[in-house]
Coordinates of C-alpha atoms and ligand atoms in Angstrom, one line a residue:
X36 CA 0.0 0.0 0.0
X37 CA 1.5 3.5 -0.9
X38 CA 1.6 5.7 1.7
X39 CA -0.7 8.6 3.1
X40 CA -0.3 11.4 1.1
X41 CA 1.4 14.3 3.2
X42 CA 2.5 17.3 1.6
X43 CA 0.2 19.5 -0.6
X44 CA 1.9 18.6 -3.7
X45 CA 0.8 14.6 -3.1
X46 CA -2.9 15.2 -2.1
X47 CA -3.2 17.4 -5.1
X48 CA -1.6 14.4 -7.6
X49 CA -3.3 11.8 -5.5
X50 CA -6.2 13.3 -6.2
X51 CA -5.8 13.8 -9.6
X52 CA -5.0 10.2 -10.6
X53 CA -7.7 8.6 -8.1
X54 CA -10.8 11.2 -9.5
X55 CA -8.8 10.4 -13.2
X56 CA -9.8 6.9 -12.9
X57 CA -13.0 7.0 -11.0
X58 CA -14.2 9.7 -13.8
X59 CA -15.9 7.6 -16.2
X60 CA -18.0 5.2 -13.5
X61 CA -18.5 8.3 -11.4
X62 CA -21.8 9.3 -12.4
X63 CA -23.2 5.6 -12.2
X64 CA -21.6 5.1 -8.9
X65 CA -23.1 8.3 -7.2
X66 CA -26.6 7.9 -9.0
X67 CA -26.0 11.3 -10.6
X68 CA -28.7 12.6 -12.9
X69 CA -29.3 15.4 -15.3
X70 CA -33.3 14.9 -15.3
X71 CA -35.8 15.7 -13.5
X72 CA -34.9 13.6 -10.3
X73 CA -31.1 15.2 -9.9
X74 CA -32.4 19.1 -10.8
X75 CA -34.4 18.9 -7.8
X76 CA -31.9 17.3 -5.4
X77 CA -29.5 20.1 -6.8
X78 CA -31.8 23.3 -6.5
X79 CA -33.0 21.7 -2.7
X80 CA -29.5 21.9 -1.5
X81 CA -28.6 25.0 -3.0
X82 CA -31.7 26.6 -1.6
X83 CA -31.3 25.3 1.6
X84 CA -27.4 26.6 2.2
X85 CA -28.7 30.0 0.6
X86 CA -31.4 30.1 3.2
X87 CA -34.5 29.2 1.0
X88 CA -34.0 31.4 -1.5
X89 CA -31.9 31.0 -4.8
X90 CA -32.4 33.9 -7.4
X91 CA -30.5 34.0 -11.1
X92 CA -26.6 34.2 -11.2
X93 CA -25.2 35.7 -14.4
X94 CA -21.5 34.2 -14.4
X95 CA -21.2 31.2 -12.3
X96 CA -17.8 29.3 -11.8
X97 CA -17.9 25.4 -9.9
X98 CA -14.9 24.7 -8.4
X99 CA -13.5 20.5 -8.2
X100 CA -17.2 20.5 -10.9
X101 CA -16.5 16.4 -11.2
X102 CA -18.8 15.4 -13.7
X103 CA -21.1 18.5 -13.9
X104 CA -23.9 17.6 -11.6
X105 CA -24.6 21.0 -9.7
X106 CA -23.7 23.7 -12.6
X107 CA -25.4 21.6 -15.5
X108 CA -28.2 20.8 -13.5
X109 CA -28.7 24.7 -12.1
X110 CA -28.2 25.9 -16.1
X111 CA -30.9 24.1 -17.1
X112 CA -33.2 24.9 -13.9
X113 CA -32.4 28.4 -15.5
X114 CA -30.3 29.9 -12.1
X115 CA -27.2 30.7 -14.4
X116 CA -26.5 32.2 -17.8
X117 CA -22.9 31.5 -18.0
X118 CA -21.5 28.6 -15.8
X119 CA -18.1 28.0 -16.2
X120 CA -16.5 24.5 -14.2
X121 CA -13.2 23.7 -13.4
X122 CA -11.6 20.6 -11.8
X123 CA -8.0 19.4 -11.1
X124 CA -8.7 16.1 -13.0
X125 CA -8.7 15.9 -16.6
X126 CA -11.2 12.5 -16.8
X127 CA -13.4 14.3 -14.8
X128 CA -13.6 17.5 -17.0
X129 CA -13.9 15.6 -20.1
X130 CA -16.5 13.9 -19.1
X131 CA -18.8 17.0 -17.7
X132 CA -18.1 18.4 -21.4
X133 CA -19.5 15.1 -22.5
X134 CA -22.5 15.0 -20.6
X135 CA -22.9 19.3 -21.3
X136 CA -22.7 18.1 -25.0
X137 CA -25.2 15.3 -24.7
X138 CA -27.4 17.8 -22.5
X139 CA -26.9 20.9 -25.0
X140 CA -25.6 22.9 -22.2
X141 CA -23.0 25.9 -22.9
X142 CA -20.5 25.1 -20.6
X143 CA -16.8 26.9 -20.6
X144 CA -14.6 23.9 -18.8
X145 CA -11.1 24.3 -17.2
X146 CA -8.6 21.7 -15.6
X147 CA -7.5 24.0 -13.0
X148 CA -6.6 23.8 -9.3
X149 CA -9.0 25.2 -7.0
X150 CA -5.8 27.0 -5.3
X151 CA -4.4 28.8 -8.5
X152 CA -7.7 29.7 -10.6
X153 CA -7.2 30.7 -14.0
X154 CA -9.5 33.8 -14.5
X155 CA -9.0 37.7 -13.9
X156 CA -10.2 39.2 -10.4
X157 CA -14.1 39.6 -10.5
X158 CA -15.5 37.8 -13.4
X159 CA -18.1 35.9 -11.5
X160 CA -21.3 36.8 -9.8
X161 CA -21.6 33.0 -8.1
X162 CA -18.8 30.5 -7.1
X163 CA -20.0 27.3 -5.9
X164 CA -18.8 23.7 -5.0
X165 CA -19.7 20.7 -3.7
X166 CA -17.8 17.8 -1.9
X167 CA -15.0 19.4 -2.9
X168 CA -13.0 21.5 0.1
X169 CA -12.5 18.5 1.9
X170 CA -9.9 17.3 -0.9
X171 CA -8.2 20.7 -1.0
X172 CA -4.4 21.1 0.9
X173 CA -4.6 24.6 1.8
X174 CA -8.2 26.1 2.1
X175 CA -7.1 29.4 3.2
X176 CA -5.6 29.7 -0.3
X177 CA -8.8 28.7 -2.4
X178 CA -10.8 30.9 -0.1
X179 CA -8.6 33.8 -1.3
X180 CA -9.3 32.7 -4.9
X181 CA -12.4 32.2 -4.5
X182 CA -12.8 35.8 -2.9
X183 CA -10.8 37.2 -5.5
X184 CA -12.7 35.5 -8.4
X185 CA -16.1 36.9 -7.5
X186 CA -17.3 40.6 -7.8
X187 CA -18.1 42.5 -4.7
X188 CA -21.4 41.9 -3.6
X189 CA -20.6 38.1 -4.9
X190 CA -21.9 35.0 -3.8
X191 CA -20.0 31.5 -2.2
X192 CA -21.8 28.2 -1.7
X193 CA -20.3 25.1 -0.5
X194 CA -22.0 22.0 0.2
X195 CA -21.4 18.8 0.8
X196 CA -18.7 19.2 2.7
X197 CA -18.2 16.1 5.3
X198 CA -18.7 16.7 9.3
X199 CA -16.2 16.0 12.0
X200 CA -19.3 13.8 13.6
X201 CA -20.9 12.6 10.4
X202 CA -17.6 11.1 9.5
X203 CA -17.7 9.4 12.2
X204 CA -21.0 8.1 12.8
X205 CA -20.6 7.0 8.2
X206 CA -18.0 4.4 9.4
X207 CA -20.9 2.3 11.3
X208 CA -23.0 1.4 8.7
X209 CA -19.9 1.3 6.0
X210 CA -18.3 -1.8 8.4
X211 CA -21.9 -3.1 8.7
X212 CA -22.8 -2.9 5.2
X213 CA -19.0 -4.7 4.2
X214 CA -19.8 -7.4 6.8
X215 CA -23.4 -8.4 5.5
X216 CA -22.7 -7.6 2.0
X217 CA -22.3 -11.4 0.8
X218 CA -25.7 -12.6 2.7
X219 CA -27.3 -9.4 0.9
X220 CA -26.3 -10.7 -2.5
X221 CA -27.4 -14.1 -1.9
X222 CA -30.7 -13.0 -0.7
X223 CA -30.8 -10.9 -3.7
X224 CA -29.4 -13.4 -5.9
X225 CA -26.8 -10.4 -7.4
X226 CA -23.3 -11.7 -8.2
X227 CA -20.3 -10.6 -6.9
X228 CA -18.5 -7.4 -8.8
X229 CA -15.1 -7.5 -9.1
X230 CA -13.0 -5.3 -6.2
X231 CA -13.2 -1.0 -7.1
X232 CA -15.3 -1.9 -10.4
X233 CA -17.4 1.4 -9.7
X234 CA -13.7 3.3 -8.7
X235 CA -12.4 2.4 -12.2
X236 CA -10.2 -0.8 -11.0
X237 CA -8.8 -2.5 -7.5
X238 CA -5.2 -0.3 -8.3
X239 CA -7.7 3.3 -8.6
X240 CA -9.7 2.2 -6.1
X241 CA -6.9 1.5 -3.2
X242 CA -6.1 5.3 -3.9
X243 CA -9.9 6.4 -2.4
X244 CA -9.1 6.3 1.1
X245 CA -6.0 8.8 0.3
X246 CA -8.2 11.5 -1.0
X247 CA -10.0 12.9 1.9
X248 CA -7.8 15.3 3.8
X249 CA -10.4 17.1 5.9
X250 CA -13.7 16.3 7.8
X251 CA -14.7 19.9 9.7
X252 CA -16.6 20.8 12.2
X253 CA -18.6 24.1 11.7
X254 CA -16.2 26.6 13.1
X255 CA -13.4 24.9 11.0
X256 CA -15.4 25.7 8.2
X257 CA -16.5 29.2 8.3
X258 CA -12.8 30.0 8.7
X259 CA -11.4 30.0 5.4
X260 CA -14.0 32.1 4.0
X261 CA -13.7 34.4 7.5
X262 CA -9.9 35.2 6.7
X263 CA -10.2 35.7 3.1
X264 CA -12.5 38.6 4.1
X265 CA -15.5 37.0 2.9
X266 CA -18.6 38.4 5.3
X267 CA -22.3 36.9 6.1
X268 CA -20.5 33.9 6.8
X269 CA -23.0 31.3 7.6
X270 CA -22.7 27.4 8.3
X271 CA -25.5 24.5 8.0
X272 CA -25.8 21.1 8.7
X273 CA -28.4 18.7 6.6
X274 CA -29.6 14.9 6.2
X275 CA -28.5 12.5 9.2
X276 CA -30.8 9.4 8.7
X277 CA -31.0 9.4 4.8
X278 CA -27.0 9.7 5.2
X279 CA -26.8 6.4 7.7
X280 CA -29.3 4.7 5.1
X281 CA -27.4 6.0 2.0
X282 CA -23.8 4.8 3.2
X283 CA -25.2 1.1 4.0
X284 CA -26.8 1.0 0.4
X285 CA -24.6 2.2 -0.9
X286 CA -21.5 -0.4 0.6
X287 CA -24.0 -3.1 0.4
X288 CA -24.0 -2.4 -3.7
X289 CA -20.4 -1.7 -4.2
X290 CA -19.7 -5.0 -4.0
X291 CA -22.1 -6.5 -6.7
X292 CA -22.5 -6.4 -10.5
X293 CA -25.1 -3.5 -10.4
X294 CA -26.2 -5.1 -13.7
X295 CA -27.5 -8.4 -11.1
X296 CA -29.2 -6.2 -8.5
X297 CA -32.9 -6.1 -8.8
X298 CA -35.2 -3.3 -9.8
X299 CA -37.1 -3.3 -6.6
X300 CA -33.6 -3.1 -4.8
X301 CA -33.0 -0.3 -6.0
X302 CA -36.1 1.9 -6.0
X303 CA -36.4 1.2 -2.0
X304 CA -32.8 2.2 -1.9
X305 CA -34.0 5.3 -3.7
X306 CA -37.4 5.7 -2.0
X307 CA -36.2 5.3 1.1
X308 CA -33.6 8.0 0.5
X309 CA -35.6 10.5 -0.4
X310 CA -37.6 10.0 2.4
X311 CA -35.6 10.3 4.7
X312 CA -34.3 13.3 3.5
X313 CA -37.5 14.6 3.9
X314 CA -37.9 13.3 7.6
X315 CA -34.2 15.2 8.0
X316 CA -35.6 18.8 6.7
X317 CA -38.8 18.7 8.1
X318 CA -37.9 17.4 11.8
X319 CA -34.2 17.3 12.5
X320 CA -33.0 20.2 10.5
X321 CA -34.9 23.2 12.3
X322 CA -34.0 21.4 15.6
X323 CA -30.4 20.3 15.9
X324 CA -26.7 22.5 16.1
X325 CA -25.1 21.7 12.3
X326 CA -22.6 19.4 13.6
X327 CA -25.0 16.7 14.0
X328 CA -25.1 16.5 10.6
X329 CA -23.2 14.4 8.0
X330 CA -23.4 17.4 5.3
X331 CA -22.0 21.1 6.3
X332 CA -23.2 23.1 3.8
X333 CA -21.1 27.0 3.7
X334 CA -22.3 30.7 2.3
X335 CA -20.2 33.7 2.1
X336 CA -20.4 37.0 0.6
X337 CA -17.8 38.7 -1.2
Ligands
SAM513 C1 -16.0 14.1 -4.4 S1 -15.7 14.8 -6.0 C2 -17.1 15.9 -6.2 C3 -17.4 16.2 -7.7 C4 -18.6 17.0 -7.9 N1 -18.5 18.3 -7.3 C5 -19.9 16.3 -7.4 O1 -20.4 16.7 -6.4 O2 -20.3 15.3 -8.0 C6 -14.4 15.9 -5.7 C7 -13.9 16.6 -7.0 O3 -12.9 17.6 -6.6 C8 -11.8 17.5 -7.5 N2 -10.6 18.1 -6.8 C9 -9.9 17.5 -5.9 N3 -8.9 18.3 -5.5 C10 -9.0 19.4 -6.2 C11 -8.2 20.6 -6.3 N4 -7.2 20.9 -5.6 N5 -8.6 21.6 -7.2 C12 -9.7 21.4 -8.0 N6 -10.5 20.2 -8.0 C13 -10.1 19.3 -7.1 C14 -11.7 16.1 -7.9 O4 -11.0 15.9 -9.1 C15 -13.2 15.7 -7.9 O5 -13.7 15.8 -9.2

């Protein structure tokens, strides 16, 4: 095994080469959808870290934009006129031009690192992210690009992002979900997959554990974006049971041929999900401190 990536130079190549490989499964593996279904997962989130409302962004730029799931599903919800994505892995971008193409969306798209961003100071009225800070070596510095990037009176949103106590509560039903997982496929009657087929391969797939260099807990988060001289700094938490239920699915499937897992399978993964998320916003949301939750979602203004 290679070891744990230390200096800022290795967590940025480790992460190249691990999202490189895991680029062209990603959207299967992550049930990522440019229909109805992922538009309104995409707009709820956004809405709920802006504080319920979302409004229209001229120029947009996403930050580590993976496959395209928030900026080409918020173009054609209609909330930007000009998104532009960047990410530090070349697979990934190629494929969020591919599925921009296959979508008709007008999408400028970068390989750039979220800590040296290619574009002139003020060219964007939104920059936004998700699951991304967490794989970044020195946030201070992307805060101050990302402060830089924006025009005064510009927005920040971060979401995704995983929970000091989230990350730790994930890791119960992961272990469960590895040690039931070949009584779930019998029971099922799915066949085995072979190791890191949904990572791109066992060698890619050894490199996932590498990636994540941060979980945070609120305070942590709303630091960056404090000492960049961002203001209206504000922190939330969201989904605790549908995360718990989404982690055990979700190891339980990683280790079968998804192509052998039945239909009903996977629309109670799906339902179930979804409703929980809706048990999450309606009950535990308004109730409990953000570092309950798994997700810490991040606005700022510039
Ligand atoms: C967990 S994925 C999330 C992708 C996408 N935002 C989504 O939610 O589907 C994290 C993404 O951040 C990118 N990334 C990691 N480190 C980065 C860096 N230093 N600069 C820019 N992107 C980075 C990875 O290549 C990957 O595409």
């Amino acid at each position: 095994m290679s070891p744990a990536p230390v200096t800022a130079e290795e967590i940025r190549d480790v992460n190249t080469r691990y999202h490189d490989g895991a680029a062209a499964g990603y959207d299967a593996k992550w049930g990522i959808d440019f229909g109805e279904i992922g538009r309104t997962q995409v707009l709820g989130k956004l809405r709920k870290a802006l504080g319920g409302t979302l409004g229209h962004y001229g120029r947009s730029l996403e930050v580590g934009a993976g496959t395209g799931s928030f900026s080409l599903n918020l173009s054609q919800a209609g909330g930007v006129g000009e998104p532009t994505c960047t990410d530090m892995a070349p697979g990934m971008v190629a494929t969020l031009e591919r599925n921009a193409q296959r979508l008709g969306i007008d999408v400028t798209a970068r390989v750039a690192d979220a800590g040296a961003l290619p574009f002139p100071d003020a060219s964007f009225d939104l920059v936004l992210g998700h699951a991304v800070l967490h794989h970044l070596p020195d946030l201070d510095q992307a805060c101050r690009e990302f402060r830089r990037v924006l025009r005064p009176g510009g927005v920040a949103v971060f979401a995704g992002e995983p929970s000091r106590h989230g990350d730790r509560i994930a890791s119960v039903p992961k272990r469960a979900a590895a040690r039931v997982a070949p009584a779930w496929r019998r029971m099922l009657g799915a066949r085995p997959a072979p190791e890191g087929h949904s990572d791109g391969g066992a060698e890619n797939h050894k490199l996932e554990s590498m990636v994540d260099v941060h979980a945070f807990d609120p305070g942590a988060l709303a630091r960056g974006p404090k000492a960049a001289g961002f203001t209206d700094v504000r922190v939330r938490g969201e989904e605790l049971l549908a995360n718990w239920f989404g982690w055990a699915n979700r190891g339980l499937e990683a280790t079968a041929d998804p192509d052998t897992v039945p239909l009903a399978w996977k629309l109670y993964a799906y339902h179930g999900y979804i409703g929980l998320q809706h048990v999450d916003r309606l009950l535990l949301e308004p109730r409990l401190p953000p570092a309950i939750f798994y997700n810490l979602m991040v606005t700022a203004r510039a």
